[in-house]
Amino acid sequence: MFSEMTVEIDSNAEKWTSSRPRQRRIQGACDVCKRRKIRCDSSEMPGNRCSHCTNMGLDCTHVDLMKTSTSAKGYVAALESRVEKLERLLNKLLPGINLTEHLENDVDVEPLLPHSAETPLQRNDEESLSGGLRKLKLDPEQNRFFGKSSGVQLVQTALNFKSHFSGIPHSYPILPNKRENYWAPVPWLLPPPDENPLYTFPDPDLLTSLVNLYFKEVNPCSPVLHRPTFKRKLAANLHIRDHRFAATVLMVCSLGARHSDDPRVLLEGETTRHSAGHKWHSQVSVIPKHLIYKPDLYELQTIALSAMFLMAISPTALCWNQIGFGLRRAQDVGAHRRNAQPRSKSLNEQWNRVFWVLLCLEWQFGTITGRPLAMHDQDFDQEFPLDCDDEYWDLNFEQPKDKPSEISYFIHCAKLLEIQAAVTTTLYSARKPKDLYGRSSPHTDTQNIMAFDSALNSWLLEVPEHLWWDPKRKNTLHFKQSALLYTAYYNVQILVHRPYIPTPRTVSLPGAHPSLAICTNAARSCARIFDAQDQLGIPVHPGALPVVFTAGVVLLLHAWSGKRSGFADTSSKELELVQTCLKLATAAEERYIAAGRYKDVLNRLLHAGDNLDLLFDMKPISTAPPLPQRGYEAFTPQPTSQAASTVTHEAFLSRPPQQSLDVTLDPRSPIFC
C-alpha cells in the first residue's frame, strides 16, 4: 500500500531566501517507472523528474499516485458514512440491542495481511493460515479453522516463497478473479437458516427462580456461562428476539428445574421428578439442521448445557454423542486453539470456558463408557480458564488476593481429568501404542502406574487450601466443591490400580499385589466423604454417581476377600460403607434415573455375597501367579513405599488397609455404567 504523498521542508530552509519556493518530494514511483516495474529516483532528482524519464525524453508524472490517494480517501469516507446510517437504522429497528457485542460474536475480522508472532516471512502458524486463506472456502462469509496438516498449508508455503524472492508481501484475497461457478456457494448446499422457533418459557417468577438455581447449584461446578453477561441479556429480553440465546435460556431452565421443588417444573400429568425440566429441554433441537453454517457461542453453550441435563437421566449414548458433536463444532471454529480468532478478552474467555466444559465432559464419559476419547491432550493448546470470578471481569480480570475464586475448583478438576484421560488412554487402550516401525512403547505398565501415582500426588499438593477436604468446613459451596474434587481424585486412583486386582481363580502372596489395598483405601475415603455430605443434607452431585457405584463395588470386593480369608471384622466394616453408598443412591434415585440403576446393581452384588462360602467350597483355589487382564502386562511388585504411597492433606487421613488382599470378581464380567 502506497503511503500518502507528503510535502517535506528542507532542514536548511532558514538559509534560503523567502522568494525561493518550497520543494515537493513525492514518495513512490512515477507513472512510467510504475508501469515498467523499475526503480524510480524521482524523489531524489531536481524537479522530481526521474533519470529514466529524462534520458527517454518523457514527462515524469505521478497521476496514478494522486488518483490512488484521492480515491482511497473518498472510498473510506463513503464506507464510514454508510456504516453510520446502517447503525442508526438498526438502532431504530432493534432498540436495546448491543450491536458491538453481537459484532464481536458473529462477524469475522479479516486483516489485510496475516499477523505473525515471529518474522514477517514466517506465516505457517494456524492462526495466520486460517486468517489469510479464508477466501479459499466454500462460503467466504464463514470463518473456519484450518490446521497445519490441511492442504491449504501448501498454498501458504508457496506464498511465503514468492514473498521471499520477490520482496513484495503477498496480500489477500489471493484469488481476486475466482471462477464463480466453482467458488460461489451453491444453493443446495446453503439452505436458508432455520426459522425462529416458537419457544415457550416458564412464567416470569419461575424463570427467575430457575435461573438463580442454575447459577447457585450448577454453574459453580461447570462454568458454562458468565453470569453478568447472561443476566444482562436476559433482562433486555434478548431471548424473545434471538432464538439462539433463547435456546440457551431454556437449557438453563431445564438444569435449574433439577434443583427446584416447584411442581410447575414437571411435565403435565407426571408426578415423578425424573421429568423435571423436560418441558423446556425438549423444545430445543440441539443438533442444528444445517451443519454448513458456522457454530456460534450460543450453540456451543446450548450443547454443553444439554449434555449436562441429560447426565444421569438418559441413556449414556445420547449424552456421549452430544458431547462429541459439541467438540467437533468447537474445533470447526478453532475454539481448541489459543488465539485462533480475534476476539475481545471477555468473549474469548467465554469461548474458552465452554470448550473446557465440553472437554471435561468428554473425559468423564470416555471413562464411564470405556470408549475412545474424541480429543487428547496433544490435540489442543487452549489455556485453562482464567482464575477469576465473573464479577471481576470488568476489573481487568483481577481476582482479589484475599478471596478464593469459585472457578478454581473447575480449573483443578480439569487438571485432574487430564490425568484421568491419560490413564484411560495408556492403561485401558485396545492395544499398546506403537511407533512407525511397529515397536511397542518401552514403558511397562509398572512404570506407567508409578508415573500416574506421582502425577496424582503432585496434583494433590497444588490444590488450594479452601478446597482441602474438611468435613467441618462452614462454607457450603467450598464444602461441595471439595467433596466433588476429592472423590474424583480417589476415583482416578482406583482407575489407575484397578487393572491389577487379582482374578477370582488366583491367589496372591502377602504384600505382592498392593492394588486392591490402594483401591480399597480410595473407596473408603469416597464413602466417608459421601457420608459427611449426607449428614449435612447435601445431595450427591449427578456427576459423582459413577464414583458412588465404583466405590461400592470395590468395597464389596474387599468384603468378599475378607470373608474368604476369615476376616469377619473386615467384611462387616466394608459392608457398612457399602450401605452408605446404597443410602446415597437411594436418596438420589428420586431425581436421577442412573442412581436407581446403580442401586439395583449394588443390591444384587451385595446379596450375591451371601452365597460366597458355598462358591468357595465348590471352586478350587489356584496357586498359579495372577493372570493380568488382556492387553496389560503383569504388575511387578515394587517396594511398598513406592507402589502404595499416597499423599493426603492432614485434614483427611485414610485408615490403614486391611491385611487381606484377595479378590473374588472376574474382570471379564460386564461393568454397569
XYZ file of C-alpha atoms in Angstrom, residues 300-594:
295
model
C -21.801 -24.498 21.961
C -23.248 -23.304 25.266
C -26.560 -24.961 24.419
C -24.856 -28.259 23.549
C -22.831 -28.284 26.770
C -25.851 -27.436 28.922
C -27.949 -30.077 27.176
C -25.337 -32.761 27.831
C -25.206 -31.758 31.489
C -29.000 -32.030 31.704
C -29.023 -35.497 30.140
C -26.330 -36.713 32.536
C -27.708 -39.408 34.864
C -31.262 -39.240 33.477
C -30.926 -40.624 29.933
C -29.152 -43.435 28.070
C -25.411 -42.885 28.086
C -25.172 -42.896 24.291
C -27.378 -39.819 23.951
C -25.245 -37.647 26.215
C -21.950 -39.096 24.930
C -22.796 -38.350 21.294
C -23.863 -34.790 22.059
C -20.568 -34.107 23.809
C -18.573 -35.445 20.869
C -20.625 -33.364 18.453
C -20.043 -30.262 20.553
C -16.282 -30.792 20.464
C -16.369 -31.161 16.679
C -18.249 -27.899 16.357
C -15.766 -26.225 18.703
C -12.872 -27.433 16.557
C -14.647 -26.112 13.466
C -14.063 -22.542 14.624
C -10.736 -23.135 16.366
C -12.050 -22.969 19.934
C -9.475 -25.618 20.857
C -6.573 -23.392 19.803
C -5.120 -20.428 21.619
C -5.923 -17.073 19.974
C -7.353 -18.778 16.893
C -9.846 -15.941 16.370
C -9.538 -12.196 17.010
C -11.918 -11.574 19.910
C -12.151 -9.388 22.963
C -10.740 -10.825 26.175
C -14.189 -11.236 27.688
C -15.626 -13.008 24.665
C -12.547 -15.181 24.281
C -12.858 -16.319 27.899
C -16.480 -17.317 27.327
C -15.388 -19.474 24.381
C -12.593 -20.899 26.489
C -14.944 -21.866 29.306
C -17.459 -23.695 27.151
C -14.668 -25.575 25.363
C -13.196 -26.778 28.646
C -16.590 -27.866 29.965
C -17.178 -29.926 26.815
C -13.688 -31.406 27.050
C -14.090 -32.349 30.717
C -17.441 -33.967 29.966
C -15.789 -35.949 27.170
C -13.051 -37.182 29.501
C -15.618 -38.150 32.129
C -17.894 -40.044 29.768
C -14.975 -41.653 27.972
C -14.062 -43.302 31.272
C -17.642 -44.155 32.221
C -18.348 -45.830 28.884
C -14.872 -47.260 28.295
C -14.825 -45.751 24.807
C -12.017 -43.947 22.943
C -11.690 -40.242 23.629
C -12.597 -37.725 20.953
C -9.743 -35.388 21.927
C -6.381 -35.938 23.572
C -4.005 -33.515 25.236
C -1.868 -33.165 22.097
C -4.895 -32.053 20.069
C -5.341 -28.643 21.722
C -3.298 -25.847 23.246
C -6.085 -23.790 24.773
C -5.162 -22.439 28.187
C -7.147 -23.251 31.304
C -9.877 -20.735 32.163
C -8.719 -17.643 33.997
C -8.758 -17.991 37.774
C -11.121 -15.058 38.149
C -14.765 -14.960 39.187
C -17.444 -13.429 36.996
C -17.857 -10.203 38.943
C -14.199 -9.235 38.463
C -14.059 -9.467 34.684
C -14.742 -5.750 34.402
C -11.854 -5.058 36.805
C -9.207 -6.197 34.359
C -9.760 -9.847 35.341
C -8.036 -9.413 38.712
C -9.303 -11.667 41.497
C -8.822 -10.190 44.997
C -5.952 -11.973 46.695
C -7.882 -12.437 49.927
C -10.899 -14.046 48.221
C -10.678 -17.606 46.805
C -12.297 -17.876 43.403
C -15.231 -20.173 42.710
C -13.774 -21.263 39.386
C -10.556 -22.551 40.953
C -12.451 -25.784 41.619
C -13.141 -26.281 37.923
C -9.548 -25.482 36.956
C -8.150 -28.137 39.300
C -10.879 -30.565 38.285
C -9.865 -30.111 34.637
C -6.233 -30.795 35.536
C -7.284 -33.966 37.355
C -9.427 -35.125 34.442
C -6.454 -34.549 32.155
C -4.585 -37.156 34.216
C -7.642 -39.412 34.084
C -7.722 -39.155 30.292
C -4.067 -40.165 30.129
C -4.790 -43.157 32.379
C -7.624 -44.436 30.201
C -5.579 -43.932 27.032
C -2.490 -45.646 28.437
C -3.781 -48.455 30.654
C -7.152 -49.187 29.045
C -6.346 -48.862 25.336
C -7.353 -51.611 22.907
C -3.707 -52.188 22.022
C -0.338 -50.948 23.137
C 0.947 -47.764 21.474
C 3.491 -48.448 18.730
C 5.971 -46.375 16.781
C 6.314 -46.202 12.986
C 8.305 -49.439 12.969
C 5.669 -51.395 14.872
C 7.586 -51.437 18.126
C 5.614 -51.218 21.354
C 6.214 -48.499 23.890
C 9.293 -49.180 26.018
C 7.416 -48.136 29.164
C 5.977 -51.016 31.157
C 2.668 -50.786 32.936
C 4.552 -50.736 36.227
C 6.414 -47.615 35.137
C 3.190 -46.041 33.906
C 1.432 -46.710 37.204
C 4.274 -45.182 39.176
C 4.202 -42.154 36.866
C 0.450 -41.735 37.347
C 0.772 -42.085 41.118
C 3.419 -39.374 41.056
C 1.215 -37.132 38.894
C -1.711 -37.578 41.285
C 0.449 -36.734 44.271
C 1.753 -33.610 42.539
C -1.781 -32.580 41.636
C -2.928 -33.031 45.235
C -0.183 -30.787 46.546
C -1.348 -27.972 44.241
C -4.948 -27.950 45.485
C -5.633 -24.573 47.180
C -6.380 -24.548 50.877
C -10.033 -23.603 50.548
C -10.595 -26.831 48.588
C -8.820 -29.159 51.024
C -11.193 -31.760 52.356
C -12.502 -30.818 55.790
C -15.794 -32.370 56.974
C -16.253 -29.385 59.316
C -15.916 -26.692 56.656
C -18.510 -23.940 57.111
C -18.609 -22.553 53.568
C -21.252 -24.676 51.832
C -20.014 -24.035 48.290
C -16.413 -24.849 49.173
C -17.626 -27.964 51.008
C -19.478 -29.192 47.907
C -16.585 -28.414 45.594
C -14.078 -30.055 47.927
C -16.200 -33.199 48.189
C -16.507 -33.432 44.411
C -12.818 -32.806 43.889
C -11.568 -35.364 46.402
C -13.973 -38.120 45.387
C -12.863 -37.545 41.790
C -9.241 -37.822 42.931
C -9.852 -41.146 44.689
C -11.797 -42.363 41.666
C -8.774 -41.746 39.415
C -6.609 -43.550 41.960
C -8.920 -46.563 41.704
C -8.811 -46.294 37.921
C -5.007 -46.486 37.929
C -4.784 -49.635 40.062
C -7.990 -51.436 39.104
C -6.480 -53.462 36.205
C -4.157 -55.242 38.631
C -6.696 -56.523 41.104
C -6.203 -60.340 41.005
C -8.860 -62.545 39.457
C -11.052 -64.972 41.459
C -9.151 -68.022 40.181
C -5.844 -66.826 41.572
C -4.354 -66.100 44.957
C -1.657 -63.576 45.724
C 1.200 -63.759 48.163
C 1.011 -61.359 51.131
C 2.155 -57.909 50.039
C 2.703 -58.949 46.416
C -0.215 -57.028 44.964
C -0.973 -53.676 46.638
C -3.536 -52.692 44.007
C -6.543 -53.953 45.954
C -5.316 -52.244 49.122
C -4.907 -48.924 47.296
C -8.318 -49.238 45.627
C -9.934 -50.175 48.942
C -8.444 -47.203 50.767
C -9.630 -44.891 47.987
C -13.129 -46.409 48.071
C -13.311 -45.994 51.856
C -12.301 -42.365 51.520
C -15.040 -41.766 48.953
C -17.663 -43.433 51.146
C -16.707 -41.320 54.155
C -16.866 -38.106 52.136
C -20.290 -39.084 50.810
C -21.408 -39.898 54.355
C -20.284 -36.448 55.555
C -22.326 -34.892 52.747
C -25.364 -36.942 53.655
C -25.172 -35.928 57.321
C -25.346 -32.270 56.275
C -28.289 -32.938 53.975
C -26.313 -32.116 50.822
C -27.478 -34.282 47.890
C -24.911 -36.070 45.791
C -23.941 -34.361 42.529
C -25.118 -36.293 39.432
C -21.564 -36.339 38.129
C -20.473 -38.177 41.300
C -22.964 -41.045 40.925
C -20.492 -43.226 38.951
C -17.986 -42.700 41.779
C -20.587 -43.852 44.316
C -21.088 -47.015 42.298
C -17.364 -47.667 41.785
C -16.612 -47.194 45.480
C -19.421 -49.583 46.419
C -18.173 -52.315 44.081
C -14.568 -52.017 45.284
C -15.707 -52.208 48.908
C -17.715 -55.321 48.087
C -14.619 -56.877 46.548
C -12.653 -56.309 49.716
C -15.535 -57.517 51.889
C -15.703 -60.747 49.915
C -11.945 -61.054 50.162
C -12.105 -60.696 53.938
C -14.884 -63.268 54.192
C -12.881 -65.659 52.049
C -9.785 -65.237 54.212
C -11.655 -65.480 57.501
C -11.505 -61.800 58.481
C -15.112 -61.292 59.553
C -14.415 -57.865 61.072
C -13.012 -56.625 57.783
C -16.057 -57.833 55.900
C -18.549 -56.184 58.253
C -16.752 -52.820 58.183
C -16.678 -52.743 54.401
C -20.341 -53.729 54.184
C -21.247 -50.789 56.416
C -19.590 -48.445 53.923
C -21.394 -50.203 51.074
C -24.639 -49.387 52.859
C -23.557 -45.732 52.851
C -23.218 -45.868 49.063
C -26.626 -47.519 48.791
C -28.140 -44.833 51.015
C -26.790 -42.104 48.735
C -28.087 -43.874 45.635
C -31.493 -44.248 47.284
C -31.658 -40.528 48.071
C -30.628 -39.579 44.530
C -32.875 -42.001 42.632
C -35.835 -39.678 43.125
C -34.224 -37.172 40.749
C -31.789 -39.253 38.665
C -32.613 -42.477 36.844
C -28.981 -43.607 36.858
